[in-house]
Amino acid sequence: MNNATPTRHDRTRLLARTFATRLEEVKQGFVERDDVVDLLALATLCREHALLIGPPGTAKTRLIEKYCRILDTSPFTYLLTRFTEPAELFGPIDLRKFQDESVYEVNTTGMLPEAHIAFLDEVFQGSSAILNTLLTLVNERNFFTGSKTIHGRLITLLGSSNEIPDDPVLGAFSDRFLFRCRLDYVADDEVEEVLGLGWRAEQQQIRSDPGPVDGQSGKTPVKVAAADRSQVAFPLKDLAVLQQAVADIDLSAVREPYARIVRALRAEGVAFSDRRAVKAQKAFAASALLAGRLRAEVSDLAVLSRLWTDPRDEQSLRRIVADHGVPVDTPGRILRDPYDLRIDLRETRNRLALLRTSDEIREILRLLGRLSAEARRDHPAEQPLLKEISQAQRETLTKLREDFPEE
């Protein structure tokens, strides 16, 4: 047994290095998308879900397709609208069984319940029927069809949206996406490189798909471009080994600094639920594993910068993580004018009179707490502003106690 353990660990390190090499191959085909590729890898190793936030035309679909090719699998991709029917994602009713046997079942062949990786564009546009079914699929990996339960093969669900909705009804679904990543159009000084890489990709697509020939019509079988055929796929069975190895990573060195960060986040009113705090530890373990280590280090806590819940908390989360000695890429923080803070304060106070539930009032308290922390940090001399925020906090707390005295 003693001789077997180092061998197993050596194989795990080798697989991790191989996987990291495959990730570099994906990164070479895109500009300013290294963070997205790393996020996809962490989500895959953790068997968690990721949300990509940004406008159309930022190469999300192409990047995900190329990432899936290194895993020798095809993603299930779909653009959701408010008119999308559940059958478009999960499969149509099996009419033969229904007619011959009076059995209600869904034919899931080639549909989302059978996918390893799924990408849903505009994911929050789905109907309540779709989102409720997805909730079960992403949580338990189960899909119910009639009296039958299918255990799905889903590794990770990737969703995209222009923004995260404020609708509290979508909050539970949104919180299932542990990882978050912003995408935007590349910087002006990188445009030439984007054009060059993009044109090479278009050339490969043109050459691999000649279209209808000799008057034939219809779909031409998709061919893989030469550049993609040269890549060696990373087998799913090896990926499963790495996913299991995540549980073997020693997190003892990061637990104490991580606990301090969590307390700091809550002190400043940054949304970070217990569930998210617990699941984040898988991300630290996966980060260490990709680096070929069996023990997490403080640097692995940098992935916290991708785990924010509310987009308005992203800058605060990055700053707090960096303040605790974690080397995180912190973009220049925008110093807002006191006038802008007062606008936020006024809008927040106006919302208070419209609130009907204790959870909504507590959300206002959290927003005011974050606003207070920002004002104290950036404008400590603005005493009138600080007093206004403090007064708003007292009014909100009074409303909570008066309207919900038993909570």
GROMACS .gro file of C-alpha atoms in nm, residues 6-402:
model
  397
    6PRO     CA    1   0.323   0.779  -0.459
    7THR     CA    2   0.252   0.607  -0.792
    8ARG     CA    3  -0.111   0.716  -0.781
    9HIS     CA    4  -0.010   1.072  -0.694
   10ASP     CA    5   0.248   1.078  -0.971
   11ARG     CA    6  -0.015   0.967  -1.222
   12THR     CA    7  -0.252   1.234  -1.096
   13ARG     CA    8   0.015   1.503  -1.138
   14LEU     CA    9   0.090   1.378  -1.490
   15LEU     CA   10  -0.277   1.390  -1.585
   16ALA     CA   11  -0.308   1.740  -1.437
   17ARG     CA   12  -0.008   1.862  -1.639
   18THR     CA   13  -0.148   1.703  -1.954
   19PHE     CA   14  -0.485   1.867  -1.898
   20ALA     CA   15  -0.315   2.204  -1.836
   21THR     CA   16  -0.127   2.162  -2.165
   22ARG     CA   17  -0.454   2.103  -2.349
   23LEU     CA   18  -0.592   2.421  -2.195
   24GLU     CA   19  -0.297   2.617  -2.332
   25GLU     CA   20  -0.383   2.487  -2.680
   26VAL     CA   21  -0.733   2.631  -2.644
   27LYS     CA   22  -0.602   2.966  -2.518
   28GLN     CA   23  -0.376   3.006  -2.821
   29GLY     CA   24  -0.680   3.031  -3.048
   30PHE     CA   25  -0.829   3.334  -2.869
   31VAL     CA   26  -0.733   3.682  -2.752
   32GLU     CA   27  -0.790   3.791  -2.392
   33ARG     CA   28  -0.981   3.474  -2.307
   34ASP     CA   29  -0.728   3.294  -2.082
   35ASP     CA   30  -0.941   3.361  -1.774
   36VAL     CA   31  -1.246   3.209  -1.939
   37VAL     CA   32  -1.059   2.891  -2.032
   38ASP     CA   33  -0.925   2.859  -1.676
   39LEU     CA   34  -1.277   2.909  -1.542
   40LEU     CA   35  -1.414   2.635  -1.770
   41ALA     CA   36  -1.142   2.401  -1.647
   42LEU     CA   37  -1.209   2.469  -1.279
   43ALA     CA   38  -1.584   2.427  -1.327
   44THR     CA   39  -1.523   2.096  -1.506
   45LEU     CA   40  -1.292   1.958  -1.237
   46CYS     CA   41  -1.530   2.068  -0.961
   47ARG     CA   42  -1.841   1.947  -1.147
   48GLU     CA   43  -1.985   2.292  -1.079
   49HIS     CA   44  -2.152   2.544  -1.309
   50ALA     CA   45  -2.031   2.872  -1.457
   51LEU     CA   46  -2.193   3.193  -1.576
   52LEU     CA   47  -2.043   3.400  -1.856
   53ILE     CA   48  -2.161   3.760  -1.855
   54GLY     CA   49  -2.114   3.980  -2.157
   55PRO     CA   50  -2.259   4.101  -2.488
   56PRO     CA   51  -2.311   3.885  -2.799
   57GLY     CA   52  -2.019   3.848  -3.037
   58THR     CA   53  -1.748   3.777  -2.777
   59ALA     CA   54  -1.670   3.425  -2.908
   60LYS     CA   55  -1.837   3.243  -2.617
   61THR     CA   56  -1.986   2.965  -2.830
   62ARG     CA   57  -1.672   2.908  -3.039
   63LEU     CA   58  -1.454   2.899  -2.728
   64ILE     CA   59  -1.677   2.645  -2.556
   65GLU     CA   60  -1.689   2.426  -2.867
   66LYS     CA   61  -1.311   2.425  -2.891
   67TYR     CA   62  -1.278   2.350  -2.520
   68CYS     CA   63  -1.515   2.055  -2.554
   69ARG     CA   64  -1.311   1.916  -2.843
   70ILE     CA   65  -1.012   1.860  -2.615
   71LEU     CA   66  -1.243   1.654  -2.394
   72ASP     CA   67  -1.360   1.449  -2.693
   73THR     CA   68  -1.722   1.548  -2.637
   74SER     CA   69  -1.972   1.778  -2.803
   75PRO     CA   70  -2.155   2.044  -2.603
   76PHE     CA   71  -2.529   2.080  -2.608
   77THR     CA   72  -2.582   2.444  -2.702
   78TYR     CA   73  -2.906   2.640  -2.725
   79LEU     CA   74  -3.023   3.000  -2.728
   80LEU     CA   75  -3.311   3.045  -2.486
   81THR     CA   76  -3.597   3.286  -2.540
   82ARG     CA   77  -3.920   3.334  -2.349
   83PHE     CA   78  -4.087   3.122  -2.618
   84THR     CA   79  -3.851   2.824  -2.586
   85GLU     CA   80  -4.040   2.502  -2.512
   86PRO     CA   81  -3.903   2.242  -2.266
   87ALA     CA   82  -3.903   1.981  -2.543
   88GLU     CA   83  -3.643   2.186  -2.733
   89LEU     CA   84  -3.395   2.123  -2.450
   90PHE     CA   85  -3.497   1.798  -2.288
   91GLY     CA   86  -3.648   1.609  -2.581
   92PRO     CA   87  -3.992   1.539  -2.731
   93ILE     CA   88  -4.247   1.291  -2.603
   94ASP     CA   89  -4.177   0.935  -2.719
   95LEU     CA   90  -4.491   0.900  -2.931
   96ARG     CA   91  -4.442   0.528  -3.000
   97LYS     CA   92  -4.439   0.441  -2.631
   98PHE     CA   93  -4.727   0.673  -2.566
   99GLN     CA   94  -4.942   0.526  -2.843
  100ASP     CA   95  -4.846   0.160  -2.805
  101GLU     CA   96  -4.797   0.133  -2.429
  102SER     CA   97  -4.972   0.445  -2.290
  103VAL     CA   98  -4.641   0.532  -2.124
  104TYR     CA   99  -4.536   0.895  -2.096
  105GLU     CA  100  -4.161   0.926  -2.155
  106VAL     CA  101  -3.936   1.185  -2.310
  107ASN     CA  102  -3.689   1.086  -2.579
  108THR     CA  103  -3.367   1.243  -2.450
  109THR     CA  104  -3.140   1.115  -2.728
  110GLY     CA  105  -2.899   1.393  -2.823
  111MET     CA  106  -3.062   1.637  -2.583
  112LEU     CA  107  -2.944   1.818  -2.270
  113PRO     CA  108  -3.010   1.533  -2.019
  114GLU     CA  109  -2.753   1.322  -2.205
  115ALA     CA  110  -2.489   1.593  -2.252
  116HIS     CA  111  -2.160   1.608  -2.062
  117ILE     CA  112  -2.133   1.984  -2.106
  118ALA     CA  113  -2.421   2.217  -2.187
  119PHE     CA  114  -2.413   2.581  -2.290
  120LEU     CA  115  -2.733   2.783  -2.265
  121ASP     CA  116  -2.713   3.131  -2.415
  122GLU     CA  117  -2.939   3.391  -2.247
  123VAL     CA  118  -3.001   3.136  -1.976
  124PHE     CA  119  -3.229   3.359  -1.766
  125GLN     CA  120  -3.476   3.393  -2.054
  126GLY     CA  121  -3.604   3.041  -1.997
  127SER     CA  122  -3.959   2.982  -1.871
  128SER     CA  123  -4.027   2.872  -1.514
  129ALA     CA  124  -4.089   2.518  -1.641
  130ILE     CA  125  -3.745   2.510  -1.802
  131LEU     CA  126  -3.563   2.669  -1.508
  132ASN     CA  127  -3.729   2.437  -1.255
  133THR     CA  128  -3.625   2.132  -1.457
  134LEU     CA  129  -3.272   2.272  -1.492
  135LEU     CA  130  -3.256   2.327  -1.117
  136THR     CA  131  -3.303   1.956  -1.053
  137LEU     CA  132  -3.062   1.865  -1.331
  138VAL     CA  133  -2.781   2.089  -1.204
  139ASN     CA  134  -2.834   2.001  -0.838
  140GLU     CA  135  -2.888   1.625  -0.838
  141ARG     CA  136  -2.803   1.549  -1.203
  142ASN     CA  137  -3.148   1.389  -1.228
  143PHE     CA  138  -3.408   1.425  -1.500
  144PHE     CA  139  -3.763   1.301  -1.442
  145THR     CA  140  -3.955   1.161  -1.738
  146GLY     CA  141  -4.291   1.023  -1.637
  147SER     CA  142  -4.234   0.769  -1.359
  148LYS     CA  143  -3.876   0.716  -1.470
  149THR     CA  144  -3.568   0.898  -1.337
  150ILE     CA  145  -3.266   0.944  -1.561
  151HIS     CA  146  -2.936   1.017  -1.392
  152GLY     CA  147  -2.776   1.267  -1.627
  153ARG     CA  148  -2.411   1.271  -1.733
  154LEU     CA  149  -2.389   1.648  -1.698
  155ILE     CA  150  -2.046   1.763  -1.582
  156THR     CA  151  -2.108   2.135  -1.599
  157LEU     CA  152  -2.375   2.373  -1.719
  158LEU     CA  153  -2.244   2.694  -1.872
  159GLY     CA  154  -2.485   2.982  -1.892
  160SER     CA  155  -2.447   3.322  -2.052
  161SER     CA  156  -2.632   3.647  -2.011
  162ASN     CA  157  -2.584   4.015  -2.081
  163GLU     CA  158  -2.642   4.077  -1.710
  164ILE     CA  159  -2.757   3.907  -1.393
  165PRO     CA  160  -3.125   3.988  -1.333
  166ASP     CA  161  -3.238   4.154  -1.011
  167ASP     CA  162  -3.552   3.939  -1.002
  168PRO     CA  163  -3.543   3.754  -0.667
  169VAL     CA  164  -3.738   3.467  -0.826
  170LEU     CA  165  -3.429   3.391  -1.036
  171GLY     CA  166  -3.196   3.426  -0.738
  172ALA     CA  167  -3.203   3.059  -0.636
  173PHE     CA  168  -3.126   2.948  -0.991
  174SER     CA  169  -2.853   3.208  -1.040
  175ASP     CA  170  -2.682   3.103  -0.717
  176ARG     CA  171  -2.626   2.753  -0.860
  177PHE     CA  172  -2.361   2.901  -1.089
  178LEU     CA  173  -2.060   2.896  -0.858
  179PHE     CA  174  -1.818   3.055  -1.105
  180ARG     CA  175  -1.868   3.396  -1.269
  181CYS     CA  176  -1.672   3.557  -1.550
  182ARG     CA  177  -1.715   3.882  -1.741
  183LEU     CA  178  -1.645   3.897  -2.113
  184ASP     CA  179  -1.619   4.212  -2.318
  185TYR     CA  180  -1.489   4.306  -2.658
  186VAL     CA  181  -1.110   4.296  -2.670
  187ALA     CA  182  -0.904   4.609  -2.614
  188ASP     CA  183  -0.834   4.836  -2.912
  189ASP     CA  184  -0.464   4.747  -2.921
  190GLU     CA  185  -0.552   4.376  -2.963
  191VAL     CA  186  -0.788   4.417  -3.260
  192GLU     CA  187  -0.526   4.316  -3.520
  193GLU     CA  188  -0.457   3.990  -3.338
  194VAL     CA  189  -0.830   3.919  -3.313
  195LEU     CA  190  -0.870   3.975  -3.687
  196GLY     CA  191  -0.575   3.744  -3.765
  197LEU     CA  192  -0.687   3.458  -3.540
  198GLY     CA  193  -1.049   3.502  -3.645
  199TRP     CA  194  -0.967   3.486  -4.015
  200ARG     CA  195  -0.763   3.167  -3.969
  201ALA     CA  196  -1.062   3.012  -3.791
  202GLU     CA  197  -1.292   3.121  -4.073
  203GLN     CA  198  -1.053   2.972  -4.330
  204GLN     CA  199  -1.054   2.639  -4.146
  205GLN     CA  200  -1.433   2.642  -4.135
  206ILE     CA  201  -1.463   2.720  -4.507
  207ARG     CA  202  -1.218   2.446  -4.604
  208SER     CA  203  -1.379   2.185  -4.380
  209ASP     CA  204  -1.733   2.256  -4.502
  210PRO     CA  205  -1.751   2.293  -4.883
  211GLY     CA  206  -2.132   2.308  -4.879
  212PRO     CA  207  -2.374   2.142  -5.127
  213VAL     CA  208  -2.204   1.986  -5.427
  214ASP     CA  209  -2.348   1.878  -5.766
  215GLY     CA  210  -2.687   2.030  -5.703
  216GLN     CA  211  -2.729   1.851  -5.370
  217SER     CA  212  -2.897   2.038  -5.090
  218GLY     CA  213  -2.939   1.991  -4.721
  219LYS     CA  214  -2.689   1.964  -4.443
  220THR     CA  215  -2.333   1.864  -4.520
  221PRO     CA  216  -2.171   1.646  -4.254
  222VAL     CA  217  -1.956   1.858  -4.028
  223LYS     CA  218  -1.586   1.792  -4.071
  224VAL     CA  219  -1.323   1.872  -3.814
  225ALA     CA  220  -1.059   2.117  -3.934
  226ALA     CA  221  -0.704   1.992  -3.975
  227ALA     CA  222  -0.580   2.201  -3.686
  228ASP     CA  223  -0.836   2.035  -3.458
  229ARG     CA  224  -0.765   1.683  -3.586
  230SER     CA  225  -0.402   1.725  -3.479
  231GLN     CA  226  -0.505   1.776  -3.118
  232VAL     CA  227  -0.496   1.473  -2.891
  233ALA     CA  228  -0.821   1.452  -2.697
  234PHE     CA  229  -0.810   1.431  -2.319
  235PRO     CA  230  -1.015   1.117  -2.240
  236LEU     CA  231  -1.320   1.156  -2.021
  237LYS     CA  232  -1.202   0.861  -1.810
  238ASP     CA  233  -0.886   1.057  -1.726
  239LEU     CA  234  -1.095   1.362  -1.650
  240ALA     CA  235  -1.292   1.149  -1.402
  241VAL     CA  236  -0.964   1.060  -1.229
  242LEU     CA  237  -0.883   1.429  -1.187
  243GLN     CA  238  -1.234   1.504  -1.062
  244GLN     CA  239  -1.191   1.239  -0.793
  245ALA     CA  240  -0.844   1.372  -0.710
  246VAL     CA  241  -0.994   1.710  -0.616
  247ALA     CA  242  -1.114   1.544  -0.294
  248ASP     CA  243  -0.757   1.441  -0.206
  249ILE     CA  244  -0.615   1.795  -0.199
  250ASP     CA  245  -0.504   1.916   0.144
  251LEU     CA  246  -0.673   2.251   0.222
  252SER     CA  247  -0.540   2.294   0.577
  253ALA     CA  248  -0.295   2.571   0.478
  254VAL     CA  249  -0.569   2.795   0.337
  255ARG     CA  250  -0.859   2.733   0.573
  256GLU     CA  251  -0.763   3.000   0.828
  257PRO     CA  252  -0.689   3.281   0.576
  258TYR     CA  253  -1.003   3.184   0.386
  259ALA     CA  254  -1.214   3.210   0.702
  260ARG     CA  255  -1.073   3.560   0.762
  261ILE     CA  256  -1.168   3.661   0.407
  262VAL     CA  257  -1.523   3.528   0.449
  263ARG     CA  258  -1.564   3.726   0.773
  264ALA     CA  259  -1.432   4.038   0.599
  265LEU     CA  260  -1.675   3.991   0.309
  266ARG     CA  261  -1.969   3.970   0.544
  267ALA     CA  262  -1.850   4.268   0.748
  268GLU     CA  263  -1.868   4.481   0.433
  269GLY     CA  264  -2.203   4.340   0.324
  270VAL     CA  265  -2.070   4.148   0.024
  271ALA     CA  266  -2.316   3.871  -0.069
  272PHE     CA  267  -2.147   3.536  -0.006
  273SER     CA  268  -2.377   3.260   0.112
  274ASP     CA  269  -2.278   2.963   0.330
  275ARG     CA  270  -2.335   2.733   0.032
  276ARG     CA  271  -2.104   2.940  -0.188
  277ALA     CA  272  -1.844   2.958   0.090
  278VAL     CA  273  -1.841   2.579   0.127
  279LYS     CA  274  -1.837   2.500  -0.246
  280ALA     CA  275  -1.556   2.751  -0.304
  281GLN     CA  276  -1.319   2.507  -0.134
  282LYS     CA  277  -1.353   2.275  -0.433
  283ALA     CA  278  -1.231   2.559  -0.653
  284PHE     CA  279  -0.918   2.603  -0.436
  285ALA     CA  280  -0.850   2.229  -0.455
  286ALA     CA  281  -0.896   2.223  -0.834
  287SER     CA  282  -0.663   2.523  -0.868
  288ALA     CA  283  -0.392   2.341  -0.673
  289LEU     CA  284  -0.445   2.024  -0.876
  290LEU     CA  285  -0.404   2.209  -1.208
  291ALA     CA  286  -0.076   2.347  -1.073
  292GLY     CA  287   0.040   1.991  -1.002
  293ARG     CA  288   0.016   2.025  -0.624
  294LEU     CA  289  -0.156   1.804  -0.369
  295ARG     CA  290  -0.169   2.083  -0.111
  296ALA     CA  291  -0.345   2.416  -0.161
  297GLU     CA  292  -0.157   2.743  -0.113
  298VAL     CA  293  -0.271   3.098  -0.047
  299SER     CA  294  -0.233   3.176  -0.418
  300ASP     CA  295  -0.516   2.930  -0.490
  301LEU     CA  296  -0.756   3.164  -0.307
  302ALA     CA  297  -0.726   3.400  -0.606
  303VAL     CA  298  -1.010   3.207  -0.769
  304LEU     CA  299  -1.239   3.385  -0.520
  305SER     CA  300  -1.235   3.677  -0.763
  306ARG     CA  301  -1.458   3.461  -0.988
  307LEU     CA  302  -1.709   3.362  -0.722
  308TRP     CA  303  -1.904   3.684  -0.665
  309THR     CA  304  -2.284   3.674  -0.652
  310ASP     CA  305  -2.386   4.034  -0.718
  311PRO     CA  306  -2.194   4.210  -1.000
  312ARG     CA  307  -2.186   4.522  -0.783
  313ASP     CA  308  -1.979   4.330  -0.528
  314GLU     CA  309  -1.707   4.221  -0.771
  315GLN     CA  310  -1.468   4.510  -0.706
  316SER     CA  311  -1.513   4.486  -0.329
  317LEU     CA  312  -1.452   4.112  -0.333
  318ARG     CA  313  -1.133   4.151  -0.535
  319ARG     CA  314  -1.007   4.424  -0.303
  320ILE     CA  315  -1.077   4.225   0.013
  321VAL     CA  316  -0.906   3.916  -0.126
  322ALA     CA  317  -0.602   4.123  -0.226
  323ASP     CA  318  -0.596   4.294   0.115
  324HIS     CA  319  -0.550   3.952   0.274
  325GLY     CA  320  -0.227   3.886   0.088
  326VAL     CA  321  -0.372   3.685  -0.202
  327PRO     CA  322  -0.207   3.763  -0.538
  328VAL     CA  323  -0.514   3.847  -0.744
  329ASP     CA  324  -0.532   4.039  -1.068
  330THR     CA  325  -0.718   4.347  -0.948
  331PRO     CA  326  -0.818   4.586  -1.227
  332GLY     CA  327  -0.804   4.951  -1.141
  333ARG     CA  328  -1.081   5.028  -0.896
  334ILE     CA  329  -1.317   5.303  -1.004
  335LEU     CA  330  -1.332   5.581  -0.747
  336ARG     CA  331  -1.689   5.703  -0.758
  337ASP     CA  332  -1.781   6.063  -0.692
  338PRO     CA  333  -1.986   6.134  -0.373
  339TYR     CA  334  -2.261   6.259  -0.603
  340ASP     CA  335  -2.291   5.910  -0.755
  341LEU     CA  336  -2.306   5.755  -0.409
  342ARG     CA  337  -2.590   5.991  -0.315
  343ILE     CA  338  -2.781   5.884  -0.626
  344ASP     CA  339  -2.741   5.521  -0.521
  345LEU     CA  340  -2.855   5.610  -0.170
  346ARG     CA  341  -3.165   5.792  -0.297
  347GLU     CA  342  -3.264   5.505  -0.527
  348THR     CA  343  -3.215   5.253  -0.248
  349ARG     CA  344  -3.428   5.452  -0.004
  350ASN     CA  345  -3.702   5.493  -0.266
  351ARG     CA  346  -3.720   5.115  -0.302
  352LEU     CA  347  -3.776   5.071   0.071
  353ALA     CA  348  -4.141   5.186   0.064
  354LEU     CA  349  -4.223   4.928  -0.205
  355LEU     CA  350  -4.083   4.624  -0.024
  356ARG     CA  351  -4.319   4.361   0.112
  357THR     CA  352  -4.101   4.077   0.247
  358SER     CA  353  -3.834   4.057   0.517
  359ASP     CA  354  -3.584   3.915   0.264
  360GLU     CA  355  -3.628   4.221   0.042
  361ILE     CA  356  -3.570   4.454   0.338
  362ARG     CA  357  -3.258   4.260   0.441
  363GLU     CA  358  -3.129   4.298   0.086
  364ILE     CA  359  -3.164   4.676   0.123
  365LEU     CA  360  -2.970   4.657   0.450
  366ARG     CA  361  -2.694   4.469   0.269
  367LEU     CA  362  -2.678   4.727  -0.010
  368LEU     CA  363  -2.664   5.010   0.242
  369GLY     CA  364  -2.385   4.831   0.427
  370ARG     CA  365  -2.183   4.805   0.110
  371LEU     CA  366  -2.251   5.170   0.026
  372SER     CA  367  -2.141   5.271   0.377
  373ALA     CA  368  -1.816   5.074   0.345
  374GLU     CA  369  -1.742   5.236   0.008
  375ALA     CA  370  -1.810   5.586   0.143
  376ARG     CA  371  -1.594   5.533   0.453
  377ARG     CA  372  -1.311   5.394   0.246
  378ASP     CA  373  -1.312   5.643  -0.043
  379HIS     CA  374  -1.462   5.958   0.111
  380PRO     CA  375  -1.400   5.957   0.489
  381ALA     CA  376  -1.426   6.339   0.500
  382GLU     CA  377  -1.780   6.338   0.357
  383GLN     CA  378  -1.948   6.335   0.697
  384PRO     CA  379  -2.292   6.451   0.573
  385LEU     CA  380  -2.299   6.161   0.327
  386LEU     CA  381  -2.194   5.913   0.596
  387LYS     CA  382  -2.470   6.043   0.825
  388GLU     CA  383  -2.730   6.010   0.549
  389ILE     CA  384  -2.632   5.648   0.490
  390SER     CA  385  -2.636   5.576   0.863
  391GLN     CA  386  -2.983   5.729   0.892
  392ALA     CA  387  -3.106   5.516   0.602
  393GLN     CA  388  -2.968   5.205   0.773
  394ARG     CA  389  -3.155   5.291   1.095
  395GLU     CA  390  -3.480   5.355   0.905
  396THR     CA  391  -3.449   5.024   0.722
  397LEU     CA  392  -3.375   4.832   1.042
  398THR     CA  393  -3.674   4.998   1.212
  399LYS     CA  394  -3.902   4.895   0.924
  400LEU     CA  395  -3.776   4.538   0.945
  401ARG     CA  396  -3.844   4.521   1.320
  402GLU     CA  397  -4.187   4.686   1.296
   0.00000   0.00000   0.00000
